[in-house]
Amino acid sequence: MDMLVILKPTATDGDRDGVVRRIADLGLASHVSKSEYRTVVSATGPCGPELKDQLEQLAGVDNVLVVSLPYRLASREFHEAATILDIRGVRVGGAHVNVIAGPCAIEDREMLHDVGLTVQRAGATILRGGAFKPRTSPYSFQGRGLEGLKWLREVGDELGMPTITEVMDPRDVDAVAQYADIFQIGARNMQNFNLLLEVGRTDKPVFIKRGPAASITELLMSAEYVLSEGNHRVMICERGIRTFGAESRYTLDLSAIPLIQERSHLPVFADPSHAAGKRDLVPSLALAAVAAGAAGVIVEVHPRPDRALCDGPQAMLPRSFSALMDQIRAIAQVVGRRLWEVRPTETATPTG
Ligand code: PEP
Ligand code: MN
């Protein structure tokens, strides 16, 4: 049985060292996870419930949780209430629904600005755009790299929208942190543990996409890697898993949304674009995900999908995206949630 020793916010380094020493004396392994608010020391090994009382007596200890799941900091056992993130004034999680939208890849500055403005007017709150693209072929467009990141920063600032972009390499974490507001961990990198540890050492929100062959437990263990380094600003994204048949690119696992929410306090998004691979399927999947209780969706939008450098067939046209936003607004209300709305150039306020 494993335990989580949660220290009081006022605990000193000496208190923490005392807990670590005691755990070592008991013959158990410890791991210290320090976030901006709290320090949590986990104890792993053969320990019985009687140790809970002992550890609870130590100086600086708030309480001790006995945990049964492999993920701890990601679990509802550790944190019962839904986690709500504040990302530059945009509230994510809880009763709020947010739509992240933008092109698959940042192609040029002007196009990013146009798409950003269009999706923002339709009600999207976070701008997406890839600068480093994980492509199946080494000969395909790989993204604009650093130049793309700079455009993302400029456009995000001009529109007052937080931005998300994929980081593929631990060596790029500093650069991406400088230019974007949210790290996207792509499906192919969900189990790149060094990358997860590296973003876990920053204080920027991390959006982890499910690997197409990963179980829900494996996905939550990836979140645990980030949390264990002290970064508690984590979001999860279901983006379709590998099943069979070629009619859609992947199969959106809708049941993952309520399942993850039952087990974890972290906000769960869905990506209907990569799951579908075809723009006509995107609205149905997006609505189904919101109806299933998702914290939001991430949708690819492009003004000229036939000319897109990446993922054109699944990109929604701006006009249909606006129509989808109206439907999302309505569905969110049916399930007791509401879209977080930010009016351009105003400070963030929720509206019905
Ligand atoms: C993307 O968001 O453009 C992307 C590559 O997604 P995924 O990692 O889910 O395939
Ligand atoms: Mn894409």
mmCIF file of C-alpha atoms and ligand atoms in Angstrom:
data_model
loop_
_atom_site.group_PDB
_atom_site.id
_atom_site.type_symbol
_atom_site.label_atom_id
_atom_site.label_comp_id
_atom_site.label_asym_id
_atom_site.label_seq_id
_atom_site.Cartn_x
_atom_site.Cartn_y
_atom_site.Cartn_z
ATOM 1 C CA MET A 1 0.000 0.000 0.000
ATOM 2 C CA ASP A 2 1.308 3.435 -0.871
ATOM 3 C CA MET A 3 0.773 6.682 0.965
ATOM 4 C CA LEU A 4 0.748 10.369 0.222
ATOM 5 C CA VAL A 5 1.976 12.612 3.004
ATOM 6 C CA ILE A 6 0.518 16.061 2.405
ATOM 7 C CA LEU A 7 2.444 18.830 4.142
ATOM 8 C CA LYS A 8 0.864 21.985 5.505
ATOM 9 C CA PRO A 9 1.393 25.108 3.405
ATOM 10 C CA THR A 10 3.438 26.433 6.348
ATOM 11 C CA ALA A 11 5.724 23.352 6.565
ATOM 12 C CA THR A 12 9.436 24.137 6.501
ATOM 13 C CA ASP A 13 12.204 22.401 4.547
ATOM 14 C CA GLY A 14 13.206 20.873 7.862
ATOM 15 C CA ASP A 15 9.713 19.386 8.293
ATOM 16 C CA ARG A 16 9.927 17.944 4.785
ATOM 17 C CA ASP A 17 13.355 16.424 5.455
ATOM 18 C CA GLY A 18 11.997 14.929 8.673
ATOM 19 C CA VAL A 19 9.208 13.201 6.743
ATOM 20 C CA VAL A 20 11.630 11.914 4.094
ATOM 21 C CA ARG A 21 13.971 10.560 6.816
ATOM 22 C CA ARG A 22 11.141 8.826 8.629
ATOM 23 C CA ILE A 23 9.936 7.183 5.417
ATOM 24 C CA ALA A 24 13.496 5.973 4.739
ATOM 25 C CA ASP A 25 13.753 4.621 8.309
ATOM 26 C CA LEU A 26 10.605 2.620 7.632
ATOM 27 C CA GLY A 27 12.364 1.025 4.658
ATOM 28 C CA LEU A 28 10.147 2.758 2.090
ATOM 29 C CA ALA A 29 11.002 4.781 -1.005
ATOM 30 C CA SER A 30 9.973 8.437 -1.091
ATOM 31 C CA HIS A 31 9.356 11.038 -3.766
ATOM 32 C CA VAL A 32 8.959 14.728 -3.062
ATOM 33 C CA SER A 33 6.615 16.734 -5.270
ATOM 34 C CA LYS A 34 6.628 20.451 -4.624
ATOM 35 C CA SER A 35 4.018 22.663 -6.242
ATOM 36 C CA GLU A 36 3.461 26.377 -5.779
ATOM 37 C CA TYR A 37 1.028 25.690 -2.929
ATOM 38 C CA ARG A 38 2.004 22.454 -1.272
ATOM 39 C CA THR A 39 4.592 19.781 -0.907
ATOM 40 C CA VAL A 40 3.506 16.158 -1.095
ATOM 41 C CA VAL A 41 5.808 13.287 -0.162
ATOM 42 C CA SER A 42 4.811 9.886 -1.448
ATOM 43 C CA ALA A 43 5.866 6.717 0.325
ATOM 44 C CA THR A 44 6.060 3.562 -1.747
ATOM 45 C CA GLY A 45 6.538 0.052 -0.442
ATOM 46 C CA PRO A 46 5.084 -2.444 1.985
ATOM 47 C CA CYS A 47 3.407 -0.230 4.538
ATOM 48 C CA GLY A 48 0.261 -0.927 6.560
ATOM 49 C CA PRO A 49 -2.485 1.512 7.536
ATOM 50 C CA GLU A 50 -0.964 1.794 11.051
ATOM 51 C CA LEU A 51 1.825 3.894 9.528
ATOM 52 C CA LYS A 52 -0.720 6.508 8.558
ATOM 53 C CA ASP A 53 -1.119 7.566 12.208
ATOM 54 C CA GLN A 54 2.639 7.621 12.742
ATOM 55 C CA LEU A 55 3.284 9.804 9.740
ATOM 56 C CA GLU A 56 0.412 12.089 10.645
ATOM 57 C CA GLN A 57 2.138 12.889 13.979
ATOM 58 C CA LEU A 58 5.210 14.355 12.266
ATOM 59 C CA ALA A 59 5.848 18.097 12.299
ATOM 60 C CA GLY A 60 4.440 19.979 9.307
ATOM 61 C CA VAL A 61 2.159 17.148 8.177
ATOM 62 C CA ASP A 62 -1.405 18.094 7.288
ATOM 63 C CA ASN A 63 -2.783 14.649 6.486
ATOM 64 C CA VAL A 64 -1.850 11.281 5.045
ATOM 65 C CA LEU A 65 -3.783 9.521 2.289
ATOM 66 C CA VAL A 66 -3.656 5.807 1.618
ATOM 67 C CA VAL A 67 -3.751 5.383 -2.158
ATOM 68 C CA SER A 68 -4.716 2.331 -4.138
ATOM 69 C CA LEU A 69 -4.239 3.569 -7.704
ATOM 70 C CA PRO A 70 -0.951 3.821 -9.572
ATOM 71 C CA TYR A 71 -1.611 7.493 -10.312
ATOM 72 C CA ARG A 72 -1.833 9.527 -7.146
ATOM 73 C CA LEU A 73 -1.632 13.255 -7.684
ATOM 74 C CA ALA A 74 -3.882 12.816 -10.739
ATOM 75 C CA SER A 75 -6.498 10.871 -8.783
ATOM 76 C CA ARG A 76 -9.771 11.912 -7.209
ATOM 77 C CA GLU A 77 -8.504 10.261 -4.023
ATOM 78 C CA PHE A 78 -5.896 13.002 -3.793
ATOM 79 C CA HIS A 79 -8.040 15.896 -5.013
ATOM 80 C CA GLU A 80 -11.782 15.441 -4.870
ATOM 81 C CA ALA A 81 -12.894 18.685 -6.484
ATOM 82 C CA ALA A 82 -12.475 19.273 -10.207
ATOM 83 C CA THR A 83 -9.330 21.223 -10.992
ATOM 84 C CA ILE A 84 -9.962 24.633 -12.521
ATOM 85 C CA LEU A 85 -7.095 26.335 -14.325
ATOM 86 C CA ASP A 86 -6.771 30.033 -14.908
ATOM 87 C CA ILE A 87 -4.891 30.547 -18.147
ATOM 88 C CA ARG A 88 -4.392 34.258 -18.751
ATOM 89 C CA GLY A 89 -7.900 34.939 -17.498
ATOM 90 C CA VAL A 90 -9.548 31.976 -19.248
ATOM 91 C CA ARG A 91 -11.033 29.509 -16.781
ATOM 92 C CA VAL A 92 -10.728 25.881 -17.801
ATOM 93 C CA GLY A 93 -12.448 22.942 -16.088
ATOM 94 C CA GLY A 94 -15.338 22.669 -13.628
ATOM 95 C CA ALA A 95 -18.524 24.060 -15.156
ATOM 96 C CA HIS A 96 -16.684 25.918 -17.915
ATOM 97 C CA VAL A 97 -16.484 24.721 -21.508
ATOM 98 C CA ASN A 98 -13.679 26.101 -23.672
ATOM 99 C CA VAL A 99 -13.070 25.682 -27.359
ATOM 100 C CA ILE A 100 -9.479 25.686 -28.566
ATOM 101 C CA ALA A 101 -9.271 26.350 -32.294
ATOM 102 C CA GLY A 102 -6.873 27.287 -35.049
ATOM 103 C CA PRO A 103 -4.898 25.733 -37.848
ATOM 104 C CA CYS A 104 -3.098 22.417 -37.528
ATOM 105 C CA ALA A 105 0.169 24.148 -38.425
ATOM 106 C CA ILE A 106 1.197 27.774 -38.331
ATOM 107 C CA GLU A 107 1.830 28.475 -42.001
ATOM 108 C CA ASP A 108 2.381 32.220 -41.990
ATOM 109 C CA ARG A 109 1.661 35.121 -39.696
ATOM 110 C CA GLU A 110 -1.216 36.596 -41.654
ATOM 111 C CA MET A 111 -3.074 33.322 -41.985
ATOM 112 C CA LEU A 112 -2.678 32.643 -38.249
ATOM 113 C CA HIS A 113 -4.041 36.078 -37.440
ATOM 114 C CA ASP A 114 -7.034 35.671 -39.780
ATOM 115 C CA VAL A 115 -7.955 32.251 -38.430
ATOM 116 C CA GLY A 116 -7.413 33.450 -34.856
ATOM 117 C CA LEU A 117 -9.696 36.433 -35.306
ATOM 118 C CA THR A 118 -12.383 34.306 -36.961
ATOM 119 C CA VAL A 119 -12.412 31.600 -34.305
ATOM 120 C CA GLN A 120 -12.299 34.184 -31.536
ATOM 121 C CA ARG A 121 -15.325 35.993 -32.970
ATOM 122 C CA ALA A 122 -17.149 32.674 -33.076
ATOM 123 C CA GLY A 123 -16.381 32.069 -29.381
ATOM 124 C CA ALA A 124 -13.129 30.111 -29.195
ATOM 125 C CA THR A 125 -11.021 31.140 -26.187
ATOM 126 C CA ILE A 126 -7.627 29.547 -26.896
ATOM 127 C CA LEU A 127 -5.644 29.674 -30.144
ATOM 128 C CA ARG A 128 -3.915 26.547 -31.428
ATOM 129 C CA GLY A 129 -1.171 26.309 -34.030
ATOM 130 C CA GLY A 130 1.712 23.875 -34.478
ATOM 131 C CA ALA A 131 5.247 25.141 -35.022
ATOM 132 C CA PHE A 132 6.902 21.735 -34.593
ATOM 133 C CA LYS A 133 4.824 19.108 -36.372
ATOM 134 C CA PRO A 134 5.077 15.365 -35.685
ATOM 135 C CA ARG A 135 4.769 13.995 -39.225
ATOM 136 C CA THR A 136 4.671 10.348 -40.207
ATOM 137 C CA SER A 137 6.958 11.067 -43.149
ATOM 138 C CA PRO A 138 10.290 12.858 -42.799
ATOM 139 C CA TYR A 139 9.584 14.404 -46.229
ATOM 140 C CA SER A 140 6.342 16.114 -45.144
ATOM 141 C CA PHE A 141 6.175 19.733 -43.940
ATOM 142 C CA GLN A 142 7.703 19.747 -40.455
ATOM 143 C CA GLY A 143 6.444 23.144 -39.257
ATOM 144 C CA ARG A 144 7.890 26.656 -39.179
ATOM 145 C CA GLY A 145 9.784 26.106 -35.917
ATOM 146 C CA LEU A 146 10.988 29.133 -33.979
ATOM 147 C CA GLU A 147 9.655 31.612 -36.535
ATOM 148 C CA GLY A 148 6.203 30.047 -36.129
ATOM 149 C CA LEU A 149 6.445 30.335 -32.353
ATOM 150 C CA LYS A 150 7.188 34.044 -32.648
ATOM 151 C CA TRP A 151 4.117 34.574 -34.868
ATOM 152 C CA LEU A 152 2.036 32.616 -32.373
ATOM 153 C CA ARG A 153 3.161 34.911 -29.560
ATOM 154 C CA GLU A 154 2.484 38.058 -31.599
ATOM 155 C CA VAL A 155 -0.946 36.949 -32.780
ATOM 156 C CA GLY A 156 -1.929 35.638 -29.332
ATOM 157 C CA ASP A 157 -0.988 39.011 -27.826
ATOM 158 C CA GLU A 158 -2.769 40.999 -30.517
ATOM 159 C CA LEU A 159 -5.977 39.040 -30.006
ATOM 160 C CA GLY A 160 -5.579 38.661 -26.250
ATOM 161 C CA MET A 161 -5.880 34.880 -26.612
ATOM 162 C CA PRO A 162 -3.839 32.298 -24.734
ATOM 163 C CA THR A 163 -2.024 29.985 -27.138
ATOM 164 C CA ILE A 164 -1.210 26.288 -27.304
ATOM 165 C CA THR A 165 1.457 24.586 -29.390
ATOM 166 C CA GLU A 166 3.123 21.199 -29.436
ATOM 167 C CA VAL A 167 6.561 20.637 -27.946
ATOM 168 C CA MET A 168 8.213 17.465 -29.219
ATOM 169 C CA ASP A 169 11.718 17.695 -27.848
ATOM 170 C CA PRO A 170 12.878 18.357 -24.258
ATOM 171 C CA ARG A 171 15.493 20.699 -25.772
ATOM 172 C CA ASP A 172 12.693 22.953 -27.101
ATOM 173 C CA VAL A 173 10.854 23.320 -23.794
ATOM 174 C CA ASP A 174 12.463 26.664 -22.881
ATOM 175 C CA ALA A 175 11.790 28.198 -26.299
ATOM 176 C CA VAL A 176 8.187 27.007 -26.369
ATOM 177 C CA ALA A 177 7.665 28.272 -22.799
ATOM 178 C CA GLN A 178 8.905 31.670 -23.914
ATOM 179 C CA TYR A 179 6.419 31.998 -26.772
ATOM 180 C CA ALA A 180 3.326 29.910 -25.910
ATOM 181 C CA ASP A 181 0.974 29.708 -22.936
ATOM 182 C CA ILE A 182 0.223 25.972 -22.999
ATOM 183 C CA PHE A 183 2.451 23.036 -23.889
ATOM 184 C CA GLN A 184 0.757 20.438 -26.057
ATOM 185 C CA ILE A 185 2.174 16.950 -25.640
ATOM 186 C CA GLY A 186 1.219 15.153 -28.831
ATOM 187 C CA ALA A 187 -0.265 11.689 -28.977
ATOM 188 C CA ARG A 188 3.009 10.273 -30.279
ATOM 189 C CA ASN A 189 4.904 11.723 -27.343
ATOM 190 C CA MET A 190 2.461 10.795 -24.596
ATOM 191 C CA GLN A 191 5.011 8.401 -23.165
ATOM 192 C CA ASN A 192 8.108 10.472 -23.837
ATOM 193 C CA PHE A 193 8.835 10.493 -20.125
ATOM 194 C CA ASN A 194 11.817 12.844 -20.310
ATOM 195 C CA LEU A 195 9.670 15.382 -22.136
ATOM 196 C CA LEU A 196 6.931 15.003 -19.505
ATOM 197 C CA LEU A 197 9.448 15.549 -16.701
ATOM 198 C CA GLU A 198 10.866 18.602 -18.456
ATOM 199 C CA VAL A 199 7.482 20.339 -18.853
ATOM 200 C CA GLY A 200 6.704 19.245 -15.296
ATOM 201 C CA ARG A 201 9.574 21.463 -14.136
ATOM 202 C CA THR A 202 7.919 24.560 -15.620
ATOM 203 C CA ASP A 203 4.854 26.384 -14.371
ATOM 204 C CA LYS A 204 3.028 26.445 -17.720
ATOM 205 C CA PRO A 205 -0.148 24.440 -18.292
ATOM 206 C CA VAL A 206 0.376 21.107 -20.060
ATOM 207 C CA PHE A 207 -2.199 19.549 -22.423
ATOM 208 C CA ILE A 208 -1.523 15.827 -22.794
ATOM 209 C CA LYS A 209 -3.039 13.979 -25.738
ATOM 210 C CA ARG A 210 -3.796 10.298 -25.462
ATOM 211 C CA GLY A 211 -1.601 8.000 -27.512
ATOM 212 C CA PRO A 212 -3.681 6.114 -30.095
ATOM 213 C CA ALA A 213 -2.867 2.809 -28.413
ATOM 214 C CA ALA A 214 -2.683 3.987 -24.794
ATOM 215 C CA SER A 215 -5.005 2.852 -22.032
ATOM 216 C CA ILE A 216 -6.653 5.361 -19.729
ATOM 217 C CA THR A 217 -4.381 4.282 -16.881
ATOM 218 C CA GLU A 218 -1.320 4.863 -19.067
ATOM 219 C CA LEU A 219 -2.666 8.304 -20.005
ATOM 220 C CA LEU A 220 -3.159 9.228 -16.360
ATOM 221 C CA MET A 221 0.319 7.940 -15.527
ATOM 222 C CA SER A 222 1.674 10.388 -18.108
ATOM 223 C CA ALA A 223 -0.180 13.173 -16.309
ATOM 224 C CA GLU A 224 1.356 11.851 -13.091
ATOM 225 C CA TYR A 225 4.863 12.381 -14.516
ATOM 226 C CA VAL A 226 4.109 16.088 -14.961
ATOM 227 C CA LEU A 227 2.378 16.403 -11.589
ATOM 228 C CA SER A 228 5.175 14.554 -9.799
ATOM 229 C CA GLU A 229 7.598 17.304 -10.813
ATOM 230 C CA GLY A 230 5.373 19.899 -9.145
ATOM 231 C CA ASN A 231 3.481 21.281 -12.140
ATOM 232 C CA HIS A 232 -0.181 20.866 -11.249
ATOM 233 C CA ARG A 233 -1.574 22.644 -14.297
ATOM 234 C CA VAL A 234 -2.424 19.606 -16.395
ATOM 235 C CA MET A 235 -5.199 18.934 -18.912
ATOM 236 C CA ILE A 236 -5.965 15.645 -20.625
ATOM 237 C CA CYS A 237 -7.196 15.136 -24.188
ATOM 238 C CA GLU A 238 -8.917 12.174 -25.813
ATOM 239 C CA ARG A 239 -8.047 12.353 -29.534
ATOM 240 C CA GLY A 240 -9.103 8.981 -30.880
ATOM 241 C CA ILE A 241 -7.598 5.553 -30.589
ATOM 242 C CA ARG A 242 -6.663 2.934 -33.144
ATOM 243 C CA THR A 243 -9.480 0.494 -33.828
ATOM 244 C CA PHE A 244 -10.220 -0.983 -37.239
ATOM 245 C CA GLY A 245 -11.747 0.179 -40.487
ATOM 246 C CA ALA A 246 -10.627 3.051 -42.644
ATOM 247 C CA GLU A 247 -13.786 5.161 -42.633
ATOM 248 C CA SER A 248 -12.466 7.467 -39.951
ATOM 249 C CA ARG A 249 -8.842 8.173 -39.090
ATOM 250 C CA TYR A 250 -9.164 7.021 -35.470
ATOM 251 C CA THR A 251 -12.105 6.224 -33.174
ATOM 252 C CA LEU A 252 -12.979 8.899 -30.633
ATOM 253 C CA ASP A 253 -13.296 7.033 -27.343
ATOM 254 C CA LEU A 254 -16.204 8.962 -25.845
ATOM 255 C CA SER A 255 -16.349 6.748 -22.781
ATOM 256 C CA ALA A 256 -12.854 7.959 -21.879
ATOM 257 C CA ILE A 257 -14.364 11.349 -20.950
ATOM 258 C CA PRO A 258 -16.629 10.203 -18.074
ATOM 259 C CA LEU A 259 -14.156 7.469 -17.113
ATOM 260 C CA ILE A 260 -11.277 9.902 -16.666
ATOM 261 C CA GLN A 261 -13.527 12.357 -14.857
ATOM 262 C CA GLU A 262 -14.558 9.647 -12.434
ATOM 263 C CA ARG A 263 -10.950 8.775 -11.668
ATOM 264 C CA SER A 264 -9.239 12.138 -11.961
ATOM 265 C CA HIS A 265 -9.816 15.774 -11.074
ATOM 266 C CA LEU A 266 -8.035 17.025 -14.204
ATOM 267 C CA PRO A 267 -9.995 18.723 -17.032
ATOM 268 C CA VAL A 268 -10.649 16.368 -19.974
ATOM 269 C CA PHE A 269 -10.867 17.687 -23.541
ATOM 270 C CA ALA A 270 -11.649 15.924 -26.797
ATOM 271 C CA ASP A 271 -10.091 16.400 -30.216
ATOM 272 C CA PRO A 272 -12.715 15.552 -32.834
ATOM 273 C CA SER A 273 -10.482 16.699 -35.725
ATOM 274 C CA HIS A 274 -7.702 14.128 -35.392
ATOM 275 C CA ALA A 275 -10.153 11.406 -34.385
ATOM 276 C CA ALA A 276 -12.289 11.952 -37.489
ATOM 277 C CA GLY A 277 -9.719 12.879 -40.086
ATOM 278 C CA LYS A 278 -12.616 14.275 -42.138
ATOM 279 C CA ARG A 279 -14.211 17.659 -41.633
ATOM 280 C CA ASP A 280 -17.796 16.432 -42.088
ATOM 281 C CA LEU A 281 -17.528 14.221 -39.016
ATOM 282 C CA VAL A 282 -16.018 16.875 -36.743
ATOM 283 C CA PRO A 283 -19.217 18.671 -35.584
ATOM 284 C CA SER A 284 -20.995 15.462 -34.496
ATOM 285 C CA LEU A 285 -18.001 14.283 -32.506
ATOM 286 C CA ALA A 286 -17.451 17.708 -30.942
ATOM 287 C CA LEU A 287 -21.073 17.912 -29.803
ATOM 288 C CA ALA A 288 -21.011 14.358 -28.494
ATOM 289 C CA ALA A 289 -17.882 15.139 -26.469
ATOM 290 C CA VAL A 290 -19.444 18.231 -24.898
ATOM 291 C CA ALA A 291 -22.609 16.245 -24.175
ATOM 292 C CA ALA A 292 -20.427 13.588 -22.510
ATOM 293 C CA GLY A 293 -19.094 16.267 -20.154
ATOM 294 C CA ALA A 294 -15.820 17.305 -21.765
ATOM 295 C CA ALA A 295 -14.137 20.466 -20.474
ATOM 296 C CA GLY A 296 -13.927 21.496 -24.092
ATOM 297 C CA VAL A 297 -12.771 20.545 -27.550
ATOM 298 C CA ILE A 298 -9.777 21.362 -29.723
ATOM 299 C CA VAL A 299 -10.712 21.890 -33.364
ATOM 300 C CA GLU A 300 -8.664 22.522 -36.498
ATOM 301 C CA VAL A 301 -9.869 25.384 -38.691
ATOM 302 C CA HIS A 302 -8.378 26.579 -41.994
ATOM 303 C CA PRO A 303 -9.656 29.174 -44.470
ATOM 304 C CA ARG A 304 -8.397 27.180 -47.488
ATOM 305 C CA PRO A 305 -8.195 23.528 -46.430
ATOM 306 C CA ASP A 306 -7.332 22.451 -49.973
ATOM 307 C CA ARG A 307 -4.104 24.413 -49.621
ATOM 308 C CA ALA A 308 -3.327 23.486 -45.995
ATOM 309 C CA LEU A 309 0.219 22.250 -45.422
ATOM 310 C CA CYS A 310 -0.992 19.728 -42.848
ATOM 311 C CA ASP A 311 -4.285 17.959 -42.041
ATOM 312 C CA GLY A 312 -6.356 19.827 -44.665
ATOM 313 C CA PRO A 313 -9.074 17.127 -45.033
ATOM 314 C CA GLN A 314 -10.097 17.475 -41.389
ATOM 315 C CA ALA A 315 -9.915 21.285 -41.144
ATOM 316 C CA MET A 316 -13.263 23.006 -40.686
ATOM 317 C CA LEU A 317 -14.107 26.060 -42.723
ATOM 318 C CA PRO A 318 -14.583 29.229 -40.656
ATOM 319 C CA ARG A 319 -18.299 29.413 -41.520
ATOM 320 C CA SER A 320 -19.127 25.895 -40.347
ATOM 321 C CA PHE A 321 -16.991 26.451 -37.262
ATOM 322 C CA SER A 322 -19.207 29.385 -36.264
ATOM 323 C CA ALA A 323 -22.314 27.247 -36.652
ATOM 324 C CA LEU A 324 -20.694 24.537 -34.524
ATOM 325 C CA MET A 325 -19.944 27.063 -31.781
ATOM 326 C CA ASP A 326 -23.630 27.961 -31.547
ATOM 327 C CA GLN A 327 -24.519 24.293 -31.143
ATOM 328 C CA ILE A 328 -21.792 23.739 -28.546
ATOM 329 C CA ARG A 329 -23.147 26.695 -26.583
ATOM 330 C CA ALA A 330 -26.594 25.058 -26.525
ATOM 331 C CA ILE A 331 -25.395 21.533 -25.688
ATOM 332 C CA ALA A 332 -23.168 22.830 -22.883
ATOM 333 C CA GLN A 333 -26.202 24.374 -21.250
ATOM 334 C CA VAL A 334 -28.149 21.107 -21.433
ATOM 335 C CA VAL A 335 -25.435 19.352 -19.413
ATOM 336 C CA GLY A 336 -25.144 22.117 -16.819
ATOM 337 C CA ARG A 337 -22.097 23.866 -18.219
ATOM 338 C CA ARG A 338 -21.422 27.021 -20.102
ATOM 339 C CA LEU A 339 -18.978 28.342 -22.590
ATOM 340 C CA TRP A 340 -16.336 30.610 -21.179
ATOM 341 C CA GLU A 341 -16.660 33.730 -23.252
ATOM 342 C CA VAL A 342 -14.046 36.400 -23.735
ATOM 343 C CA ARG A 343 -14.977 39.431 -25.756
ATOM 344 C CA PRO A 344 -12.055 40.746 -27.755
ATOM 345 C CA THR A 345 -10.163 43.531 -25.981
ATOM 346 C CA GLU A 346 -12.211 43.070 -22.805
ATOM 347 C CA THR A 347 -11.222 41.238 -19.672
ATOM 348 C CA ALA A 348 -12.493 37.691 -19.313
ATOM 349 C CA THR A 349 -16.055 37.330 -18.071
ATOM 350 C CA PRO A 350 -18.322 34.315 -18.129
ATOM 351 C CA THR A 351 -21.661 34.740 -19.848
ATOM 352 C CA GLY A 352 -24.609 32.434 -20.322
HETATM 353 C C1 PEP B 1 -2.141 18.060 -33.651
HETATM 354 O O1 PEP B 1 -2.809 18.488 -32.686
HETATM 355 O O2 PEP B 1 -1.951 18.706 -34.698
HETATM 356 C C2 PEP B 1 -1.626 16.667 -33.567
HETATM 357 C C3 PEP B 1 -0.569 16.294 -34.280
HETATM 358 O O3 PEP B 1 -2.341 15.878 -32.746
HETATM 359 P P1 PEP B 1 -2.035 14.376 -32.222
HETATM 360 O O4 PEP B 1 -0.766 14.452 -31.446
HETATM 361 O O5 PEP B 1 -3.229 14.067 -31.370
HETATM 362 O O6 PEP B 1 -1.951 13.492 -33.442
HETATM 363 MN MN MN B 2 -3.227 18.315 -36.989
#
